[in-house]
């Protein structure tokens, strides 16, 4: 429980109308079922700074909160005193269209930010899950989320060129700059991508943007064996084609996608979803080349465009959260591209062995597999642990993105941080000496 | 605490040298004055300091052992690649040693199907592309110094090149590192796979100017050569028109691989030096390279030509084959050295502005040039607003160098005033540390120091660089060290 005096001081900083204290309302801001003592909605950066100064003085824990869509990511929290929601920090500060850069406050939702950028036919080149709901720019930076288009564009680390952060002691600093090329000082933006709110509250960010591609088509194609699908991927990667998204979907996932989209695919095949965005002629030329490559490997496919195409990609991004409304188990494996088939085969074996069902979409050109698992709790735990030891044995990583607390108690969330862990801990200690920010969840 | 280095005694030096020799052998330790001269400076030759020794390790373990020795003896050390840096980053420190990585030159792994290459830090930039080009791949960041500079130096400076507009700079192509921390511990961060759990230490170390440790292995991403390439050479009477063309092209949704501008000084110097086929009487030229799928390049070509014409291009040449294209680029890449033909000395400035402000900034530079009575030649990575004004001077003329540095400093102020940066690719190093405060306030710099202190509590690794004023490390939770006003005024020293 927070002391009355502290609550009053916090209320004084943001004003009563920008805070929640009633039990009933606090519940929806719980982190892994731990309820905060107060939720604050500062509307100025200085208020965030004041809150952190007070938190440092009183040693109370602080959870930065975007929309809470990903509050399930991370170890179970050690303590949840104050939630700072960035909701009211949602101004776009500047869109320099002719410089292809934009600066915004971080509480803005990605959706709102993108639609502002789209007016100038530009966009921030990331396509994380559930943009349709309320993921904020700050939350996306903190979680380093991405989607299938990372094949073409990369992840946020490529686009975040500047930021402003409130540190644990309340000091406000900026890093990077507002121009696309800059090497003055350390590259602090990199440190904050994927920092999971443990190193400060990101209040402002500057991004490099891209022009919206003129035209888009997607070819979706099934193969009778995983080997054929993978050979196709290898050929595509070696070709001159400039592909935007390249996913391998496993048969279980194909089955569920086709039901929802009237796609009429063959359920039990490994299937590639290949998206190309470019000027119209370049899309059409390339699609015809890639059809040929797929056909040579025995693929049977169809072209989809327009609304159906958009829907398919949204489904691929969001499937773990669409398929399972509760008790979700989502993990992410990363390996080198050539090892994807081995991971898929291992998952198939684990499914048979433990009687679980796995739904998988693999970023075939990046070596990332997004895996959602359904089954008995104990079977899930065993298969996750086997999967992790397999993935580690081939030099990869497995991260648990979301799982019920019972599973997190038996399966490590992050796995092995590697030999850099000592430095990571020192960074955390130097930036947040009293361990106030998202304590226990990450580093 | 801080490392104050009192001059070491001769006997100490001998003992220390013996230890170094024990670690890496006599041929790996340079201690004679005439050989040390070569390590007194990098390509910014105005600053020179003689190191006590230079060591040339061949393995990570040797680097680690040397650093442990330095850590134990509180001896500062400066990593060095090929010494082509332009900010004094590899400038030795007083009473310190230089650790040259020039003998760690192995390409350890070429993994074409996964598009990865693992190299030792002393590998020369161009060798990476050479190792993979027969398979149709290349390493994208291409600094003009690429035939000499090392990957370790590129990583430390986060170097750019002429094709970085579309493909990004070094940081966008480095996926993992092995490094030796300033206390000698060897760690690995990142690697061939993506999305490693934990903070992005790879991203932090790239561009950290050799202050966080010594990089001993680098995992690079290579990319496929594009299907089609078209290089345009447009000439203009006025450089402002070239500048406006650049933002005109991106405004039309075209992101070329690179866009480079050179003014009339550069054109003449380069023509004399390499005969690249540039129009000698033009006020400026703009090089635009488009690449990608054939159909995309074909669609973009007329758009670019239209923008160039709208902005009063007098002549537009499209390179007819690979040979002519290489010639166009050769001219651009020899711009710095070619300056020697029109001026006894030159100082390379490196600043960044939003590209939409190119034309106005060029006018301001022109005015500054008049004010100081010094010629300024302009060559720049126009696509990303990265200027390289070359201040031409004569070191034999009394006061010329001081005026040059003052003028160059004013150019940085202009860049920052326009919302830009004091360095786009050459780094802060020794040369620009006093300008870092133009961009960052005390809180910003303290934050950077917190980071440095997580790696290097003793401040032994490339000390005296980057930060405008010395900063020490304190126990977490205590206020970071700030210079006392008495010290600032030069009236007293910390001890
Ligand atoms: C495993 C997983 C589950 C997901 N589940 C859903 C879902 O159910 N519904 C949905 O719509 N989307 C979901 N997403 C996608 C989600 O929308 C985005 O990934 C986005 O990152 C979350 O943004 P947010 O604003 O909601 O962040 P939050 O969930 O509020 O925060 C995520 C993390 O970032 C920190 N943080 C937030 N803002 C800041 C800031 N300004 N500064 C510093 N730290 C900050 C938080 O403390 C927290 O640790 C999920 C993604 C993953 C990978
Ligand atoms: C003619 C000319 C043209 C140039 N063109 C460009 C250009 O187009 N783009 C560009 O970005 N730069 C350019 N430069 C600058 C320079 O070439 C780059 O900064 C290059 O990356 C330096 O590499 P180097 O091996 O020479 O490093 P050095 O100069 O030896 O060192 C540079 C910095 O890196 C550190 N360092 C070196 N190796 C390591 C290591 N293994 N671990 C940790 N730190 C290390 C040093 O301490 C120093 O701080 C040019 C220079 C010249 C002379």
PDB file of C-alpha atoms in Angstrom, chain A residues 269-374:
ATOM      1  CA  UNK A 269       0.321 -27.628 -46.245  1.00  0.00           C
ATOM      2  CA  UNK A 270       3.286 -25.513 -45.328  1.00  0.00           C
ATOM      3  CA  UNK A 271       2.434 -22.251 -47.018  1.00  0.00           C
ATOM      4  CA  UNK A 272       4.391 -19.166 -48.009  1.00  0.00           C
ATOM      5  CA  UNK A 273       2.863 -15.707 -47.874  1.00  0.00           C
ATOM      6  CA  UNK A 274       4.930 -13.404 -50.047  1.00  0.00           C
ATOM      7  CA  UNK A 275       4.118  -9.710 -50.185  1.00  0.00           C
ATOM      8  CA  UNK A 276       5.656  -7.234 -52.597  1.00  0.00           C
ATOM      9  CA  UNK A 277       5.167  -3.484 -52.431  1.00  0.00           C
ATOM     10  CA  UNK A 278       6.604  -1.167 -55.051  1.00  0.00           C
ATOM     11  CA  UNK A 279       5.563   0.764 -58.145  1.00  0.00           C
ATOM     12  CA  UNK A 280       2.860  -1.220 -59.908  1.00  0.00           C
ATOM     13  CA  UNK A 281       4.953  -2.495 -62.779  1.00  0.00           C
ATOM     14  CA  UNK A 282       7.766  -3.599 -60.503  1.00  0.00           C
ATOM     15  CA  UNK A 283       5.253  -5.493 -58.363  1.00  0.00           C
ATOM     16  CA  UNK A 284       3.696  -7.240 -61.362  1.00  0.00           C
ATOM     17  CA  UNK A 285       7.044  -8.148 -62.948  1.00  0.00           C
ATOM     18  CA  UNK A 286       8.354  -9.550 -59.703  1.00  0.00           C
ATOM     19  CA  UNK A 287       5.204 -11.453 -58.857  1.00  0.00           C
ATOM     20  CA  UNK A 288       5.392 -13.231 -62.184  1.00  0.00           C
ATOM     21  CA  UNK A 289       9.013 -14.207 -61.543  1.00  0.00           C
ATOM     22  CA  UNK A 290       8.219 -15.477 -58.104  1.00  0.00           C
ATOM     23  CA  UNK A 291       5.220 -17.464 -59.314  1.00  0.00           C
ATOM     24  CA  UNK A 292       7.575 -19.217 -61.658  1.00  0.00           C
ATOM     25  CA  UNK A 293      10.017 -20.009 -58.873  1.00  0.00           C
ATOM     26  CA  UNK A 294       7.215 -21.334 -56.672  1.00  0.00           C
ATOM     27  CA  UNK A 295       5.768 -23.455 -59.459  1.00  0.00           C
ATOM     28  CA  UNK A 296       9.152 -24.982 -60.195  1.00  0.00           C
ATOM     29  CA  UNK A 297       9.183 -26.202 -56.598  1.00  0.00           C
ATOM     30  CA  UNK A 298       5.707 -27.680 -56.898  1.00  0.00           C
ATOM     31  CA  UNK A 299       3.862 -24.828 -55.183  1.00  0.00           C
ATOM     32  CA  UNK A 300       0.175 -24.187 -55.782  1.00  0.00           C
ATOM     33  CA  UNK A 301      -0.798 -20.634 -55.101  1.00  0.00           C
ATOM     34  CA  UNK A 302      -3.075 -17.703 -55.604  1.00  0.00           C
ATOM     35  CA  UNK A 303      -2.729 -13.981 -55.826  1.00  0.00           C
ATOM     36  CA  UNK A 304      -4.557 -11.788 -53.397  1.00  0.00           C
ATOM     37  CA  UNK A 305      -4.906  -8.015 -53.427  1.00  0.00           C
ATOM     38  CA  UNK A 306      -6.819  -5.198 -51.809  1.00  0.00           C
ATOM     39  CA  UNK A 307      -8.878  -5.686 -48.675  1.00  0.00           C
ATOM     40  CA  UNK A 308      -8.364  -9.426 -48.575  1.00  0.00           C
ATOM     41  CA  UNK A 309      -4.622  -8.945 -48.779  1.00  0.00           C
ATOM     42  CA  UNK A 310      -4.642  -6.418 -45.951  1.00  0.00           C
ATOM     43  CA  UNK A 311      -6.773  -8.730 -43.861  1.00  0.00           C
ATOM     44  CA  UNK A 312      -4.406 -11.640 -44.414  1.00  0.00           C
ATOM     45  CA  UNK A 313      -1.401  -9.669 -43.199  1.00  0.00           C
ATOM     46  CA  UNK A 314      -3.271  -8.367 -40.201  1.00  0.00           C
ATOM     47  CA  UNK A 315      -4.204 -11.947 -39.351  1.00  0.00           C
ATOM     48  CA  UNK A 316      -0.613 -13.098 -39.694  1.00  0.00           C
ATOM     49  CA  UNK A 317       0.570 -10.307 -37.370  1.00  0.00           C
ATOM     50  CA  UNK A 318      -2.140 -10.856 -34.801  1.00  0.00           C
ATOM     51  CA  UNK A 319      -2.846 -14.562 -34.874  1.00  0.00           C
ATOM     52  CA  UNK A 320      -1.619 -15.376 -31.343  1.00  0.00           C
ATOM     53  CA  UNK A 321      -4.050 -12.870 -29.892  1.00  0.00           C
ATOM     54  CA  UNK A 322      -6.906 -13.580 -32.262  1.00  0.00           C
ATOM     55  CA  UNK A 323      -6.801 -17.354 -31.896  1.00  0.00           C
ATOM     56  CA  UNK A 324      -6.628 -17.314 -28.124  1.00  0.00           C
ATOM     57  CA  UNK A 325      -8.525 -14.820 -26.088  1.00  0.00           C
ATOM     58  CA  UNK A 326      -7.156 -16.021 -22.780  1.00  0.00           C
ATOM     59  CA  UNK A 327      -4.418 -18.278 -21.427  1.00  0.00           C
ATOM     60  CA  UNK A 328      -2.236 -17.357 -24.345  1.00  0.00           C
ATOM     61  CA  UNK A 329       1.178 -18.878 -24.723  1.00  0.00           C
ATOM     62  CA  UNK A 330       3.291 -17.036 -27.247  1.00  0.00           C
ATOM     63  CA  UNK A 331       6.984 -17.369 -27.806  1.00  0.00           C
ATOM     64  CA  UNK A 332       9.528 -16.150 -30.283  1.00  0.00           C
ATOM     65  CA  UNK A 333      12.444 -18.199 -31.535  1.00  0.00           C
ATOM     66  CA  UNK A 334      15.364 -16.677 -33.401  1.00  0.00           C
ATOM     67  CA  UNK A 335      17.782 -18.724 -35.473  1.00  0.00           C
ATOM     68  CA  UNK A 336      19.630 -18.182 -38.735  1.00  0.00           C
ATOM     69  CA  UNK A 337      17.497 -18.454 -41.832  1.00  0.00           C
ATOM     70  CA  UNK A 338      18.806 -21.855 -42.931  1.00  0.00           C
ATOM     71  CA  UNK A 339      17.816 -23.388 -39.605  1.00  0.00           C
ATOM     72  CA  UNK A 340      14.132 -22.528 -39.790  1.00  0.00           C
ATOM     73  CA  UNK A 341      13.173 -25.957 -41.177  1.00  0.00           C
ATOM     74  CA  UNK A 342      14.920 -27.684 -38.267  1.00  0.00           C
ATOM     75  CA  UNK A 343      12.932 -25.634 -35.770  1.00  0.00           C
ATOM     76  CA  UNK A 344       9.695 -26.348 -37.605  1.00  0.00           C
ATOM     77  CA  UNK A 345      10.477 -30.060 -37.667  1.00  0.00           C
ATOM     78  CA  UNK A 346      11.291 -30.028 -33.972  1.00  0.00           C
ATOM     79  CA  UNK A 347       8.027 -28.293 -33.216  1.00  0.00           C
ATOM     80  CA  UNK A 348       6.164 -30.881 -35.224  1.00  0.00           C
ATOM     81  CA  UNK A 349       7.873 -33.646 -33.249  1.00  0.00           C
ATOM     82  CA  UNK A 350       7.078 -31.932 -29.938  1.00  0.00           C
ATOM     83  CA  UNK A 351       3.446 -31.551 -30.971  1.00  0.00           C
ATOM     84  CA  UNK A 352       3.190 -35.289 -31.612  1.00  0.00           C
ATOM     85  CA  UNK A 353       5.124 -36.190 -28.491  1.00  0.00           C
ATOM     86  CA  UNK A 354       3.284 -33.957 -26.035  1.00  0.00           C
ATOM     87  CA  UNK A 355      -0.102 -33.726 -27.700  1.00  0.00           C
ATOM     88  CA  UNK A 356       0.057 -29.964 -28.038  1.00  0.00           C
ATOM     89  CA  UNK A 357      -1.023 -27.846 -30.989  1.00  0.00           C
ATOM     90  CA  UNK A 358       1.365 -25.245 -32.390  1.00  0.00           C
ATOM     91  CA  UNK A 359       0.539 -22.340 -34.660  1.00  0.00           C
ATOM     92  CA  UNK A 360       3.574 -20.844 -36.323  1.00  0.00           C
ATOM     93  CA  UNK A 361       4.411 -17.972 -38.576  1.00  0.00           C
ATOM     94  CA  UNK A 362       8.086 -17.725 -39.436  1.00  0.00           C
ATOM     95  CA  UNK A 363       9.790 -14.631 -40.864  1.00  0.00           C
ATOM     96  CA  UNK A 364      11.578 -16.752 -43.422  1.00  0.00           C
ATOM     97  CA  UNK A 365      14.115 -14.117 -44.381  1.00  0.00           C
ATOM     98  CA  UNK A 366      14.949 -13.092 -40.806  1.00  0.00           C
ATOM     99  CA  UNK A 367      15.028 -16.366 -38.920  1.00  0.00           C
ATOM    100  CA  UNK A 368      12.296 -15.359 -36.491  1.00  0.00           C
ATOM    101  CA  UNK A 369       9.456 -17.742 -35.595  1.00  0.00           C
ATOM    102  CA  UNK A 370       6.363 -16.559 -33.782  1.00  0.00           C
ATOM    103  CA  UNK A 371       4.870 -19.588 -32.084  1.00  0.00           C
ATOM    104  CA  UNK A 372       1.601 -19.961 -30.250  1.00  0.00           C
ATOM    105  CA  UNK A 373       0.934 -23.140 -28.291  1.00  0.00           C
ATOM    106  CA  UNK A 374      -2.280 -24.774 -27.154  1.00  0.00           C
TER     107      UNK A 374
END
